[in-house]
Short mmCIF file of C-alpha atoms in Angstrom, two decimals:
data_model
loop_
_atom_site.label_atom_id
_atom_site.label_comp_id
_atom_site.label_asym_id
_atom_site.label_seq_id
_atom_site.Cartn_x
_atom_site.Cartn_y
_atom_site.Cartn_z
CA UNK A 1 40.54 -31.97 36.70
CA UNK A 2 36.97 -32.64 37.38
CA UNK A 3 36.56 -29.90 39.66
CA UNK A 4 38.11 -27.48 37.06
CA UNK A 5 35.58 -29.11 34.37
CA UNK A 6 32.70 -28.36 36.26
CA UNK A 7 33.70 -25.04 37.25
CA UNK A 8 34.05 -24.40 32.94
CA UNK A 9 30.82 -26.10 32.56
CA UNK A 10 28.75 -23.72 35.13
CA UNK A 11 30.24 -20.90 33.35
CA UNK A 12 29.52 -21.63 29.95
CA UNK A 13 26.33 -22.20 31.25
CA UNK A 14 25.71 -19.23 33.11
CA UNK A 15 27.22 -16.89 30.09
CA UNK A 16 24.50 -18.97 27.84
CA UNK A 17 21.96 -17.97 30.13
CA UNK A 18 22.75 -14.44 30.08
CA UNK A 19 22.43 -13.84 26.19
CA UNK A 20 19.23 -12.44 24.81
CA UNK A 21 17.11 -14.77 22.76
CA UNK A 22 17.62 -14.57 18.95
CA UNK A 23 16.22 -12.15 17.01
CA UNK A 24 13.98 -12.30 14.18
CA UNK A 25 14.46 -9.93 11.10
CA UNK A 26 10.76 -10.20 10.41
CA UNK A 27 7.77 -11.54 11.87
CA UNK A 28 5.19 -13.98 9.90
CA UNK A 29 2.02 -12.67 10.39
CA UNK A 30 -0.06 -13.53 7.57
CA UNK A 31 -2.53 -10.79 6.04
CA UNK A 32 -5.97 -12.37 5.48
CA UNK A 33 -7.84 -11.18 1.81
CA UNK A 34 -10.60 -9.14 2.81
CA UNK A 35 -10.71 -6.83 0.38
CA UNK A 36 -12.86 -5.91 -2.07
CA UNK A 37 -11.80 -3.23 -4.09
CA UNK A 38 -8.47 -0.91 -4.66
CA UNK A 39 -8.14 2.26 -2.87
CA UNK A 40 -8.27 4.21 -5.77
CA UNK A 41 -9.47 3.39 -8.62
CA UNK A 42 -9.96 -0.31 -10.62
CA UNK A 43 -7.19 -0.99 -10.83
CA UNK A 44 -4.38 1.68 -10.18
CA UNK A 45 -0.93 1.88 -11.37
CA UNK A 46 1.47 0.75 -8.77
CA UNK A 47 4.40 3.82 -8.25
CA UNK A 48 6.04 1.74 -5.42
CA UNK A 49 6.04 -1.65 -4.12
CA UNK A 50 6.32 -2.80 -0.92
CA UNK A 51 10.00 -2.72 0.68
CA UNK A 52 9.76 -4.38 3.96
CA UNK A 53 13.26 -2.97 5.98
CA UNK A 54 15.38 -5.73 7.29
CA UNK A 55 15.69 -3.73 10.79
CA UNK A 56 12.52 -1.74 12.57
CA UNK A 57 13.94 1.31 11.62
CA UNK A 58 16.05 0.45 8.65
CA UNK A 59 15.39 2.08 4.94
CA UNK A 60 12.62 0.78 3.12
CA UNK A 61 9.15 0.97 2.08
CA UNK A 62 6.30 0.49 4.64
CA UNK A 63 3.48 0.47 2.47
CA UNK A 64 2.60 0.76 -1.71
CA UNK A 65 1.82 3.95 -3.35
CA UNK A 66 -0.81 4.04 -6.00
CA UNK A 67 -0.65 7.11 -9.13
CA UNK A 68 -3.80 8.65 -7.94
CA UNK A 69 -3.94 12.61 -9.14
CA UNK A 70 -5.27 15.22 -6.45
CA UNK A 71 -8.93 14.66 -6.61
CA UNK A 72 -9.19 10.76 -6.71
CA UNK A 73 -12.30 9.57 -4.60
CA UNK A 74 -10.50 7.50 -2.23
CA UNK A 75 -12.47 4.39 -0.94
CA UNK A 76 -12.54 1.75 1.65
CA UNK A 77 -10.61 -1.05 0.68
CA UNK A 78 -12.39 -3.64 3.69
CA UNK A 79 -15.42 -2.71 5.65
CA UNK A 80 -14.05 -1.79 9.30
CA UNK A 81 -14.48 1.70 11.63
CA UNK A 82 -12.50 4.48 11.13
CA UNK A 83 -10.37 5.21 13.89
CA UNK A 84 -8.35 8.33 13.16
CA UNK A 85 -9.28 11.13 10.31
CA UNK A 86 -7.05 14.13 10.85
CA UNK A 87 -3.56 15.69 10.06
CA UNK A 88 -0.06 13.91 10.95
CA UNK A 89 3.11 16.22 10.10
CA UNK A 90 1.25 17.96 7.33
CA UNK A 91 -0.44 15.52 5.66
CA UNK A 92 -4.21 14.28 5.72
CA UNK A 93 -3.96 10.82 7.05
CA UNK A 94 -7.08 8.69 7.87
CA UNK A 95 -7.04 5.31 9.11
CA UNK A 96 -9.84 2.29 9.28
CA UNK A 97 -9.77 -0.54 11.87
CA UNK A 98 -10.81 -3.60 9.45
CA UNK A 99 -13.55 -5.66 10.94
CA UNK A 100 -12.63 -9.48 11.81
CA UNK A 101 -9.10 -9.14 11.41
CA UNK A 102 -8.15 -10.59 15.14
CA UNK A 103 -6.71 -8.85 18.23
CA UNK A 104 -5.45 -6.34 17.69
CA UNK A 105 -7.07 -5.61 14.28
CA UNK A 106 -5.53 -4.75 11.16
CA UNK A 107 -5.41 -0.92 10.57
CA UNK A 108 -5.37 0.20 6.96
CA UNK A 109 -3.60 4.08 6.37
CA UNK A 110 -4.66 6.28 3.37
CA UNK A 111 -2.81 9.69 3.02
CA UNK A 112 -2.57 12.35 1.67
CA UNK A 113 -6.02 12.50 2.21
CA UNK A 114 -9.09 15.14 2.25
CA UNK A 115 -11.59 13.00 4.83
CA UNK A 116 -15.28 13.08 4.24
CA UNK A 117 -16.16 10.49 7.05
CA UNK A 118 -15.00 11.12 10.68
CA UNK A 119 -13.49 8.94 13.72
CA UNK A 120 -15.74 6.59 14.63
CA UNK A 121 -17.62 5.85 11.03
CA UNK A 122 -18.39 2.38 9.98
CA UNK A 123 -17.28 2.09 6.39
CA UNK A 124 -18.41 -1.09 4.10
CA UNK A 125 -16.05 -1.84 1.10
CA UNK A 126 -16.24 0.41 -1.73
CA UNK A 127 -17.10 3.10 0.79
CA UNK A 128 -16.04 7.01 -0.52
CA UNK A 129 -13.79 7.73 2.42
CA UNK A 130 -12.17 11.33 1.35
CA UNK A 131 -10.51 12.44 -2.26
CA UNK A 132 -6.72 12.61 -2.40
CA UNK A 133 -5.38 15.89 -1.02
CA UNK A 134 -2.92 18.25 -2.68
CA UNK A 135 0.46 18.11 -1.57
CA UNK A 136 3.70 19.80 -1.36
CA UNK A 137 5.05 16.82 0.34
CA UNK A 138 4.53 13.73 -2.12
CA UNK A 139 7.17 10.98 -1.27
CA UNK A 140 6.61 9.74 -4.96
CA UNK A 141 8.03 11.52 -7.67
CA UNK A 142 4.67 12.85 -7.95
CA UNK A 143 0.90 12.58 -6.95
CA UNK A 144 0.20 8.91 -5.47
CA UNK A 145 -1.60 7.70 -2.25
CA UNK A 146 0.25 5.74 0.32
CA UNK A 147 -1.45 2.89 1.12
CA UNK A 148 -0.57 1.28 4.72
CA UNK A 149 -0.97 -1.67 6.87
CA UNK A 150 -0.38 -2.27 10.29
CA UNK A 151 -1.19 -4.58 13.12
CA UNK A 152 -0.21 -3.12 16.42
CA UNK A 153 3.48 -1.11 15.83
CA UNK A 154 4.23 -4.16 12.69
CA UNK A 155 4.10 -2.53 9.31
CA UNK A 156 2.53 -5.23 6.76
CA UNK A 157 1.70 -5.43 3.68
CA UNK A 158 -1.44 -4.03 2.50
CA UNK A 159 -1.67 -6.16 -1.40
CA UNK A 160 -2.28 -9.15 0.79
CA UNK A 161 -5.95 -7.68 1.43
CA UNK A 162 -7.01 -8.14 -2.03
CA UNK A 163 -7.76 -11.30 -3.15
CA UNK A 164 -5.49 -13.04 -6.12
CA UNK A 165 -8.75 -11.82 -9.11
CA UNK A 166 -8.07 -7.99 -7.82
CA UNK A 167 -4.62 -8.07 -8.65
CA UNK A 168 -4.82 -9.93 -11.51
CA UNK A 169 -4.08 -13.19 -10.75
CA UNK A 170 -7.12 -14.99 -11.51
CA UNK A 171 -10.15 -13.95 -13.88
CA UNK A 172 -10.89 -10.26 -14.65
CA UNK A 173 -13.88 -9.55 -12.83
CA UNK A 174 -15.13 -6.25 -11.62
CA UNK A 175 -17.01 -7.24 -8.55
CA UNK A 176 -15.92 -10.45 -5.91
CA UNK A 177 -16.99 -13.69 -7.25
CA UNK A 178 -20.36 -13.67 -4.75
CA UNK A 179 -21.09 -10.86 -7.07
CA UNK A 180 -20.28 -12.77 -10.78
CA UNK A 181 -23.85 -13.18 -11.61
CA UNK A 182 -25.19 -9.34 -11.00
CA UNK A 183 -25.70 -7.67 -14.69
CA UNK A 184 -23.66 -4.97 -15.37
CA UNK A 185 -26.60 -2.87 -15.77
CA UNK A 186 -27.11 -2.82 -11.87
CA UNK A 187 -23.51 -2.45 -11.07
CA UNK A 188 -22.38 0.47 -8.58
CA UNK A 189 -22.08 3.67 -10.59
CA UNK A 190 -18.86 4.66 -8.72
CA UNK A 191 -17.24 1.32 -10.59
CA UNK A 192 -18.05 2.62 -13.77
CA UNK A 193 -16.48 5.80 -12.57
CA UNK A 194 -13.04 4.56 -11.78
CA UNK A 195 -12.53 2.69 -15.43
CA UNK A 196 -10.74 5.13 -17.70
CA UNK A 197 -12.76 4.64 -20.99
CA UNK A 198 -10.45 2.05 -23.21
CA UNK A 199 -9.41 -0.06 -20.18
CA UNK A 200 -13.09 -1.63 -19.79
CA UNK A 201 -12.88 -5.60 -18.98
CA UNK A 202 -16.48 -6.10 -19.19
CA UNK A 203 -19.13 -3.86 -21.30
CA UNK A 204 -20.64 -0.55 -19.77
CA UNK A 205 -24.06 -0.68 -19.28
CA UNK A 206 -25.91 -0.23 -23.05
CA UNK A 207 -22.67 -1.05 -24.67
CA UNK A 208 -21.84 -3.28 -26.78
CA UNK A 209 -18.88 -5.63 -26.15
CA UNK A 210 -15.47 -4.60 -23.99
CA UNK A 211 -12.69 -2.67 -25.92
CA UNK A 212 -8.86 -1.89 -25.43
CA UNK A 213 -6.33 -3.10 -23.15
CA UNK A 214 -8.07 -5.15 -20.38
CA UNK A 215 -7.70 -3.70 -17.18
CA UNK A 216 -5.15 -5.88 -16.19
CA UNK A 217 -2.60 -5.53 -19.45
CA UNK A 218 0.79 -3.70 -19.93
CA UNK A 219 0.39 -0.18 -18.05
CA UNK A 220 0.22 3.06 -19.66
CA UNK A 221 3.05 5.19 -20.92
CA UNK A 222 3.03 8.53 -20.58
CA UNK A 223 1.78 10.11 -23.02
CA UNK A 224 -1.24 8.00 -22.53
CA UNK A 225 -1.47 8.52 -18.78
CA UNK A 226 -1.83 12.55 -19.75
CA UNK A 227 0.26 15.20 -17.77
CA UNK A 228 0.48 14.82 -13.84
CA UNK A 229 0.79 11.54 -12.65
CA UNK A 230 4.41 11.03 -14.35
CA UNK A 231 4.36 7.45 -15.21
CA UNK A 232 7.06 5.36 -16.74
CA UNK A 233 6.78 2.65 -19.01
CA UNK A 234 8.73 0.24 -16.81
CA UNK A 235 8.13 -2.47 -14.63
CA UNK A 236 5.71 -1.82 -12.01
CA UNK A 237 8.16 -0.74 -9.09
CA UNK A 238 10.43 1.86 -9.19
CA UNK A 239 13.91 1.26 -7.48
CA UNK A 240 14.24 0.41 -4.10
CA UNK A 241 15.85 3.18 -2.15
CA UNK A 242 16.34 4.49 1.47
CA UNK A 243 13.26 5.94 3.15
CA UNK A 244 13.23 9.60 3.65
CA UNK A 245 11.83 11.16 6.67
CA UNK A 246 8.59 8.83 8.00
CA UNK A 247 5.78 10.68 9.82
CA UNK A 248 5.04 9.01 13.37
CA UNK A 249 1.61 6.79 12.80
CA UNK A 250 -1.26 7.80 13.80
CA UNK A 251 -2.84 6.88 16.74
#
């Protein structure tokens, strides 16, 4: 009988040792806040959330798209070196390795997009990287930028690089808290330039006193966005779904 026990016990153990280790669904890798501003805009109307798959190549939504019509400047959301500014299935893709993000870095994705800096650039925050290009191949219902994050072939992300006042968790400021006591009047002009007039949440420069919604209020319906971007009244993500067809990343 003991013979016959050990013989079971060896063979459990050897079948135990045979079995791959367990796998995880998802790996915690936190993303650090070191952001400074929104990719487009001051604070852009979110078309799609994040949608993290539960497999590596289940459906889902590896990044957020942003309403952004063709046109938008398109900015640096971290200061970091771009590493890849040219065409992936179509589409104008350019991508920035963000400085002090670890080994290896974060890479933030932008596309469609028209580049005006090239491989190689070093970009500060706020930096105009390119405008948002016109496509025949939106994956929103209509014109947006998809915003990405990556570290290595792990799709993140990307609202954990702005910090909780950016997305409007904490006081409406227009500049990072290092920046609270610089008067408006000396402000960067392309700031000014992404607030829609009536969604001020301080005063333009020679103005007296900030008016309609804050920047951070209920979004916009429609008829207030204006033709083009196709905006619901709704919450701020539209239903998740399966991806479509997902362009390799860029290198």
């Amino acid at each position: 009988m003991s013979r016959l026990r050990r013989i079971l016990t060896s063979a459990v153990l050897a079948l135990l040792a045979a079995l791959p280790p367990p796998i995880a669904l998802a790996a915690v890798d936190p993303v650090p806040a070191v952001g400074g501003a929104w990719p487009v805009g001051a604070h852009p109307w979110i078309v799609r959330g994040w949608e993290p798959p539960a497999t590596a190549y289940g459906p889902g939504h590896r990044g957020v798209d942003l309403a952004a019509p063709p046109g938008s400047p398109v900015r640096a959301v971290a200061p970091g070196r771009v590493s890849y500014a040219g065409r992936v299935a179509g589409r104008g893709v350019l991508t920035v390795e963000l400085a002090g993000t670890g080994d290896p870095p974060l890479r933030t994705t932008y596309e469609p997009v028209r580049a005006s800096v090239r491989k190689g650039a070093e970009v500060s925050t706020g930096d105009l990287l390119g405008t948002v290009e016109a496509s025949a191949r939106y994956h929103c219902p209509t014109a947006c930028l998809h915003w990405g994050l990556r570290r290595a072939t792990a799709y993140l992300n990307p609202l954990g690089l702005l910090p909780p006042w950016l997305l409007g968790g904490g006081p409406s400021r227009l500049l990072p808290l290092t920046g609270a006591g610089t008067p408006p009047s000396v402000w960067p002009p392309w700031l000014w330039a992404a607030v829609p007039r009536g969604e001020e949440i301080l005063p333009r420069p020679g103005e007296a006193g900030a008016s309609g919604r804050g920047g951070h209020g209920p979004p916009p319906s429609a008829a207030e966005a204006g033709p083009g971007l196709g905006l619901t009244s709704g919450p701020g993500l539209s239903p998740a779904r399966p991806a479509g067809p997902w362009p390799p990343p860029p290198p």
